[in-house]
């Protein structure tokens, strides 16, 4: 039993080293150019090496920790208050308060390692969070920019990273303001479609709309993902900007690292129409499909 007041807490030196033999397979994809002769993207694979959590049964503990900062792998938190209760291999980690990525939040992580397969559940609520640095550190995903809310209640079971991903269930909800989605310029796609409809195929140039440097700016974006066996389904995506309205639905298949997602986009004829009537004949369905490393 302990009550501890620390300065900066870096957990990484106390994490177990990678096992020899079968090394973890790469998880973070490399951005692809999408053009012949460009850099080849690396397929995303989940590690199937068994994870040993037996050490959680070696001691019982009831600890409260305050720190000016917390580092866990790539995740970086500011001022933090957390509690750790460990009883017969059952861990409850409560982040009672933390500051991170320009925002704040709280949450809990519960791990039952008393017997295999292990059961893990998480419940978090983050407010005023900058999406890009958070998602980059947590998941190696840098395609979303903006500031807002991110909440999730997720659960899983297994003994390896791959098993945890295949068993993932629960819900993620998000709402961000004044940001962008990188990798595609939907407004440019619509303008290209308009050119094509007018017979100007050279001016359409749809390929230029899909590029690592392209992005779709938004004033507001919200939606949710419902996960069942690692597959996240979305039916309520909404994205708006002064000249663009987007709705979307589809699924993200984490076990097979695939996405199949459709959106319906409308160009608003002018900024005076924000309230707004969409421009005529500029409703365009766009479908994004493929593996994470080569959409």
CSV table of C-alpha atoms in Angstrom, one decimal:
chain,number,residue,atom,x,y,z
A,1,UNK,CA,0.0,0.0,0.0
A,2,UNK,CA,1.5,3.3,-1.0
A,3,UNK,CA,0.8,7.0,-1.8
A,4,UNK,CA,3.4,8.4,-4.0
A,5,UNK,CA,4.1,11.9,-5.3
A,6,UNK,CA,6.5,11.8,-8.3
A,7,UNK,CA,8.0,14.2,-10.8
A,8,UNK,CA,8.2,12.9,-14.4
A,9,UNK,CA,7.3,9.1,-14.5
A,10,UNK,CA,8.8,7.2,-17.5
A,11,UNK,CA,7.4,3.7,-17.4
A,12,UNK,CA,9.4,2.4,-20.5
A,13,UNK,CA,12.5,1.3,-18.6
A,14,UNK,CA,10.4,-1.1,-16.6
A,15,UNK,CA,8.5,-2.7,-19.5
A,16,UNK,CA,9.7,-6.2,-20.5
A,17,UNK,CA,12.1,-6.4,-23.4
A,18,UNK,CA,11.1,-7.9,-26.7
A,19,UNK,CA,11.4,-11.7,-26.8
A,20,UNK,CA,14.1,-13.3,-28.8
A,21,UNK,CA,13.2,-15.5,-31.7
A,22,UNK,CA,9.9,-14.4,-33.1
A,23,UNK,CA,10.0,-10.6,-33.1
A,24,UNK,CA,7.1,-8.4,-33.2
A,25,UNK,CA,5.9,-7.8,-36.8
A,26,UNK,CA,5.6,-4.2,-38.0
A,27,UNK,CA,2.4,-2.5,-36.9
A,28,UNK,CA,2.8,1.0,-38.2
A,29,UNK,CA,2.3,1.2,-42.0
A,30,UNK,CA,4.5,3.3,-44.2
A,31,UNK,CA,2.8,5.9,-46.2
A,32,UNK,CA,2.4,4.9,-49.9
A,33,UNK,CA,2.7,7.2,-52.8
A,34,UNK,CA,0.0,5.3,-54.7
A,35,UNK,CA,1.9,5.7,-58.0
A,36,UNK,CA,4.0,3.3,-60.0
A,37,UNK,CA,7.7,3.7,-59.2
A,38,UNK,CA,6.9,5.3,-55.8
A,39,UNK,CA,7.8,4.0,-52.4
A,40,UNK,CA,6.3,0.6,-51.6
A,41,UNK,CA,4.1,0.5,-48.6
A,42,UNK,CA,4.7,-2.1,-45.9
A,43,UNK,CA,1.7,-4.3,-45.1
A,44,UNK,CA,0.4,-4.0,-41.6
A,45,UNK,CA,0.6,-7.2,-39.5
A,46,UNK,CA,-0.4,-8.1,-36.0
A,47,UNK,CA,2.1,-9.9,-33.7
A,48,UNK,CA,1.1,-13.4,-32.6
A,49,UNK,CA,3.7,-13.8,-29.9
A,50,UNK,CA,2.1,-14.9,-26.6
A,51,UNK,CA,2.1,-12.2,-24.0
A,52,UNK,CA,3.0,-13.3,-20.4
A,53,UNK,CA,1.1,-11.3,-17.7
A,54,UNK,CA,1.8,-13.8,-14.9
A,55,UNK,CA,3.8,-11.2,-13.0
A,56,UNK,CA,0.5,-9.5,-12.1
A,57,UNK,CA,-0.2,-12.4,-9.8
A,58,UNK,CA,3.1,-12.1,-8.0
A,59,UNK,CA,2.0,-9.2,-5.7
A,60,UNK,CA,-1.1,-7.4,-4.4
A,61,UNK,CA,-1.1,-3.7,-4.3
A,62,UNK,CA,-3.1,-0.5,-3.6
A,63,UNK,CA,-1.2,2.5,-4.9
A,64,UNK,CA,-2.1,6.1,-5.6
A,65,UNK,CA,0.4,8.1,-7.7
A,66,UNK,CA,0.6,11.8,-8.6
A,67,UNK,CA,3.1,12.9,-11.2
A,68,UNK,CA,4.0,16.0,-13.2
A,69,UNK,CA,4.1,13.8,-16.4
A,70,UNK,CA,3.8,10.2,-17.5
A,71,UNK,CA,5.4,8.4,-20.5
A,72,UNK,CA,4.3,5.0,-21.6
A,73,UNK,CA,5.8,3.7,-24.9
A,74,UNK,CA,5.0,6.6,-27.3
A,75,UNK,CA,2.1,8.0,-25.2
A,76,UNK,CA,2.9,11.2,-23.3
A,77,UNK,CA,0.7,12.6,-20.6
A,78,UNK,CA,1.0,15.8,-18.6
A,79,UNK,CA,0.1,16.2,-14.9
A,80,UNK,CA,-1.5,12.9,-13.9
A,81,UNK,CA,-3.3,11.3,-10.9
A,82,UNK,CA,-3.7,7.6,-11.1
A,83,UNK,CA,-4.6,4.7,-8.9
A,84,UNK,CA,-3.5,1.1,-9.2
A,85,UNK,CA,-5.2,-1.8,-7.5
A,86,UNK,CA,-3.8,-5.3,-8.0
A,87,UNK,CA,-5.5,-8.3,-6.4
A,88,UNK,CA,-4.7,-11.9,-7.3
A,89,UNK,CA,-3.8,-11.1,-11.0
A,90,UNK,CA,-6.7,-8.7,-11.4
A,91,UNK,CA,-5.5,-5.1,-12.2
A,92,UNK,CA,-7.6,-1.9,-12.1
A,93,UNK,CA,-5.7,1.1,-13.3
A,94,UNK,CA,-7.6,4.4,-12.9
A,95,UNK,CA,-6.4,7.5,-14.6
A,96,UNK,CA,-8.5,9.7,-12.3
A,97,UNK,CA,-7.2,12.9,-14.0
A,98,UNK,CA,-4.6,13.6,-16.7
A,99,UNK,CA,-3.6,16.4,-19.1
A,100,UNK,CA,-2.5,15.4,-22.5
A,101,UNK,CA,-2.3,16.6,-26.1
A,102,UNK,CA,-3.6,20.1,-25.2
A,103,UNK,CA,-6.7,18.5,-23.5
A,104,UNK,CA,-7.7,16.6,-20.4
A,105,UNK,CA,-9.3,13.3,-19.7
A,106,UNK,CA,-10.0,10.4,-17.3
A,107,UNK,CA,-10.4,6.7,-17.7
A,108,UNK,CA,-9.9,3.2,-16.4
A,109,UNK,CA,-8.1,0.0,-17.6
A,110,UNK,CA,-9.1,-3.3,-16.1
A,111,UNK,CA,-7.0,-6.4,-16.8
A,112,UNK,CA,-7.9,-9.9,-15.5
A,113,UNK,CA,-4.7,-12.0,-15.8
A,114,UNK,CA,-5.8,-14.5,-13.2
A,115,UNK,CA,-6.2,-17.1,-15.9
A,116,UNK,CA,-5.8,-17.3,-19.7
A,117,UNK,CA,-7.1,-16.0,-22.0
A,118,UNK,CA,-6.7,-12.6,-20.4
A,119,UNK,CA,-9.6,-10.1,-20.4
A,120,UNK,CA,-9.1,-6.4,-20.8
A,121,UNK,CA,-11.5,-3.5,-20.8
A,122,UNK,CA,-11.0,0.2,-21.1
A,123,UNK,CA,-13.3,3.2,-20.6
A,124,UNK,CA,-12.0,6.7,-21.4
A,125,UNK,CA,-13.3,10.2,-22.0
A,126,UNK,CA,-11.0,12.8,-23.5
A,127,UNK,CA,-11.9,16.5,-24.0
A,128,UNK,CA,-10.1,19.3,-25.9
A,129,UNK,CA,-7.7,16.8,-27.4
A,130,UNK,CA,-5.5,17.4,-30.5
A,131,UNK,CA,-6.2,14.4,-32.6
A,132,UNK,CA,-3.1,14.1,-34.8
A,133,UNK,CA,-0.4,13.8,-32.0
A,134,UNK,CA,-2.6,11.6,-29.9
A,135,UNK,CA,-3.4,9.1,-32.7
A,136,UNK,CA,0.2,9.2,-34.0
A,137,UNK,CA,1.5,8.2,-30.6
A,138,UNK,CA,-1.2,5.6,-29.8
A,139,UNK,CA,-1.6,3.9,-33.2
A,140,UNK,CA,0.8,5.4,-35.6
A,141,UNK,CA,-2.1,7.1,-37.4
A,142,UNK,CA,-1.4,10.6,-38.6
A,143,UNK,CA,-4.3,11.2,-41.0
A,144,UNK,CA,-6.6,13.1,-38.8
A,145,UNK,CA,-6.1,16.7,-37.5
A,146,UNK,CA,-8.4,18.7,-35.3
A,147,UNK,CA,-9.3,19.4,-31.7
A,148,UNK,CA,-12.3,17.9,-29.9
A,149,UNK,CA,-13.7,14.9,-27.9
A,150,UNK,CA,-12.8,11.2,-28.1
A,151,UNK,CA,-14.6,8.7,-25.9
A,152,UNK,CA,-14.4,4.9,-26.0
A,153,UNK,CA,-15.6,1.8,-24.1
A,154,UNK,CA,-13.7,-1.2,-25.5
A,155,UNK,CA,-13.1,-4.8,-24.3
A,156,UNK,CA,-11.1,-7.7,-25.6
A,157,UNK,CA,-9.6,-11.1,-24.6
A,158,UNK,CA,-6.7,-13.2,-25.7
A,159,UNK,CA,-3.0,-13.9,-25.1
A,160,UNK,CA,-1.4,-12.0,-28.1
A,161,UNK,CA,-1.7,-8.8,-29.9
A,162,UNK,CA,-3.4,-10.6,-32.9
A,163,UNK,CA,-5.9,-12.3,-30.6
A,164,UNK,CA,-6.7,-9.0,-28.8
A,165,UNK,CA,-7.4,-7.3,-32.1
A,166,UNK,CA,-9.7,-10.2,-33.4
A,167,UNK,CA,-11.7,-10.1,-30.2
A,168,UNK,CA,-12.1,-6.3,-29.9
A,169,UNK,CA,-15.6,-5.1,-29.1
A,170,UNK,CA,-17.3,-1.9,-27.9
A,171,UNK,CA,-17.8,1.6,-29.1
A,172,UNK,CA,-15.7,4.7,-30.1
A,173,UNK,CA,-17.3,8.1,-30.4
A,174,UNK,CA,-15.5,11.3,-31.7
A,175,UNK,CA,-16.2,14.9,-32.5
A,176,UNK,CA,-13.6,17.3,-33.8
A,177,UNK,CA,-13.5,20.9,-34.9
A,178,UNK,CA,-11.4,22.9,-37.4
A,179,UNK,CA,-9.3,20.1,-38.8
A,180,UNK,CA,-8.5,18.0,-41.8
A,181,UNK,CA,-8.4,14.4,-43.0
A,182,UNK,CA,-5.2,13.7,-44.9
A,183,UNK,CA,-4.8,11.5,-47.9
A,184,UNK,CA,-7.7,12.7,-50.1
A,185,UNK,CA,-9.2,16.0,-51.2
A,186,UNK,CA,-12.9,15.4,-51.5
A,187,UNK,CA,-13.7,18.9,-52.7
A,188,UNK,CA,-11.2,18.5,-55.5
A,189,UNK,CA,-12.7,15.1,-56.4
A,190,UNK,CA,-16.1,16.8,-56.7
A,191,UNK,CA,-14.7,19.6,-58.8
A,192,UNK,CA,-12.9,17.1,-61.0
A,193,UNK,CA,-16.2,15.2,-61.5
A,194,UNK,CA,-17.9,18.5,-62.4
A,195,UNK,CA,-15.2,19.0,-65.1
A,196,UNK,CA,-15.7,15.5,-66.4
A,197,UNK,CA,-19.4,16.0,-66.7
A,198,UNK,CA,-18.8,19.1,-68.8
A,199,UNK,CA,-16.5,17.0,-71.1
A,200,UNK,CA,-13.2,18.4,-69.7
A,201,UNK,CA,-11.6,15.0,-68.9
A,202,UNK,CA,-8.1,16.6,-68.8
A,203,UNK,CA,-9.3,19.0,-66.1
A,204,UNK,CA,-10.8,16.2,-64.0
A,205,UNK,CA,-7.4,14.8,-63.0
A,206,UNK,CA,-9.0,12.6,-60.2
A,207,UNK,CA,-5.8,10.9,-59.4
A,208,UNK,CA,-4.3,14.1,-58.0
A,209,UNK,CA,-7.0,14.1,-55.4
A,210,UNK,CA,-5.6,11.0,-53.7
A,211,UNK,CA,-2.1,11.7,-52.4
A,212,UNK,CA,-0.3,11.8,-49.1
A,213,UNK,CA,-0.1,15.6,-49.5
A,214,UNK,CA,-3.9,16.0,-50.2
A,215,UNK,CA,-6.3,16.7,-47.4
A,216,UNK,CA,-10.0,17.5,-46.8
A,217,UNK,CA,-10.4,20.4,-44.5
A,218,UNK,CA,-13.5,20.6,-42.2
A,219,UNK,CA,-15.0,22.9,-39.7
A,220,UNK,CA,-16.7,20.0,-37.9
A,221,UNK,CA,-16.6,16.2,-38.0
A,222,UNK,CA,-18.3,13.6,-35.8
A,223,UNK,CA,-19.2,10.0,-35.8
A,224,UNK,CA,-18.9,6.6,-34.0
A,225,UNK,CA,-17.6,3.1,-34.5
A,226,UNK,CA,-19.2,0.0,-33.1
A,227,UNK,CA,-16.7,-2.9,-32.9
A,228,UNK,CA,-17.6,-6.6,-33.1
A,229,UNK,CA,-14.8,-9.2,-33.3
A,230,UNK,CA,-12.4,-6.5,-34.4
A,231,UNK,CA,-14.5,-5.0,-37.1
A,232,UNK,CA,-15.7,-1.5,-36.6
A,233,UNK,CA,-19.0,-0.4,-38.3
A,234,UNK,CA,-19.9,3.3,-38.8
A,235,UNK,CA,-23.2,4.7,-40.0
A,236,UNK,CA,-23.2,8.3,-38.7
A,237,UNK,CA,-20.2,10.1,-40.1
A,238,UNK,CA,-20.8,13.8,-40.7
A,239,UNK,CA,-18.3,16.3,-42.0
A,240,UNK,CA,-18.9,19.9,-42.9
A,241,UNK,CA,-16.9,22.8,-44.1
A,242,UNK,CA,-17.8,26.2,-45.7
A,243,UNK,CA,-18.1,24.6,-49.2
A,244,UNK,CA,-18.5,20.9,-48.4
A,245,UNK,CA,-21.0,18.5,-46.8
A,246,UNK,CA,-20.1,14.9,-46.3
A,247,UNK,CA,-22.0,11.9,-44.8
A,248,UNK,CA,-20.6,8.4,-44.6
A,249,UNK,CA,-20.9,4.8,-43.6
A,250,UNK,CA,-18.8,1.6,-43.9
A,251,UNK,CA,-16.5,-0.6,-41.9
A,252,UNK,CA,-12.9,-0.9,-40.7
A,253,UNK,CA,-11.7,-4.5,-40.5
A,254,UNK,CA,-8.8,-4.4,-38.0
A,255,UNK,CA,-7.9,-8.2,-38.0
A,256,UNK,CA,-7.5,-8.1,-41.8
A,257,UNK,CA,-6.3,-4.5,-41.9
A,258,UNK,CA,-8.8,-3.5,-44.5
A,259,UNK,CA,-11.2,-0.6,-44.9
A,260,UNK,CA,-14.4,-0.4,-47.1
A,261,UNK,CA,-16.0,2.9,-46.7
A,262,UNK,CA,-18.5,5.0,-48.7
A,263,UNK,CA,-19.2,8.7,-48.5
A,264,UNK,CA,-21.7,11.0,-50.1
A,265,UNK,CA,-20.3,14.5,-50.7
A,266,UNK,CA,-22.0,17.7,-51.8
A,267,UNK,CA,-20.3,20.9,-52.9
A,268,UNK,CA,-22.0,24.1,-51.7
A,269,UNK,CA,-22.3,26.5,-54.6
A,270,UNK,CA,-20.9,29.4,-52.6
A,271,UNK,CA,-20.0,30.5,-49.0
A,272,UNK,CA,-23.4,32.3,-49.0
A,273,UNK,CA,-25.1,28.9,-49.1
A,274,UNK,CA,-23.6,27.5,-45.9
A,275,UNK,CA,-27.0,27.4,-44.4
A,276,UNK,CA,-27.2,26.0,-47.3
A,277,UNK,CA,-28.5,24.7,-50.5
A,278,UNK,CA,-26.0,22.3,-52.1
A,279,UNK,CA,-25.0,23.1,-55.7
A,280,UNK,CA,-27.1,21.3,-58.2
A,281,UNK,CA,-25.9,18.0,-59.7
A,282,UNK,CA,-22.8,17.9,-57.5
A,283,UNK,CA,-23.8,15.0,-55.2
A,284,UNK,CA,-21.0,12.5,-55.6
A,285,UNK,CA,-20.6,9.0,-53.9
A,286,UNK,CA,-17.0,8.1,-53.2
A,287,UNK,CA,-15.8,4.7,-52.0
A,288,UNK,CA,-12.5,4.1,-50.2
A,289,UNK,CA,-11.5,0.4,-50.3
A,290,UNK,CA,-8.4,-1.7,-49.7
A,291,UNK,CA,-5.7,-2.6,-47.1
A,292,UNK,CA,-4.5,0.0,-44.7
A,293,UNK,CA,-1.2,0.4,-46.4
A,294,UNK,CA,-2.7,0.7,-49.9
A,295,UNK,CA,-6.2,2.2,-49.9
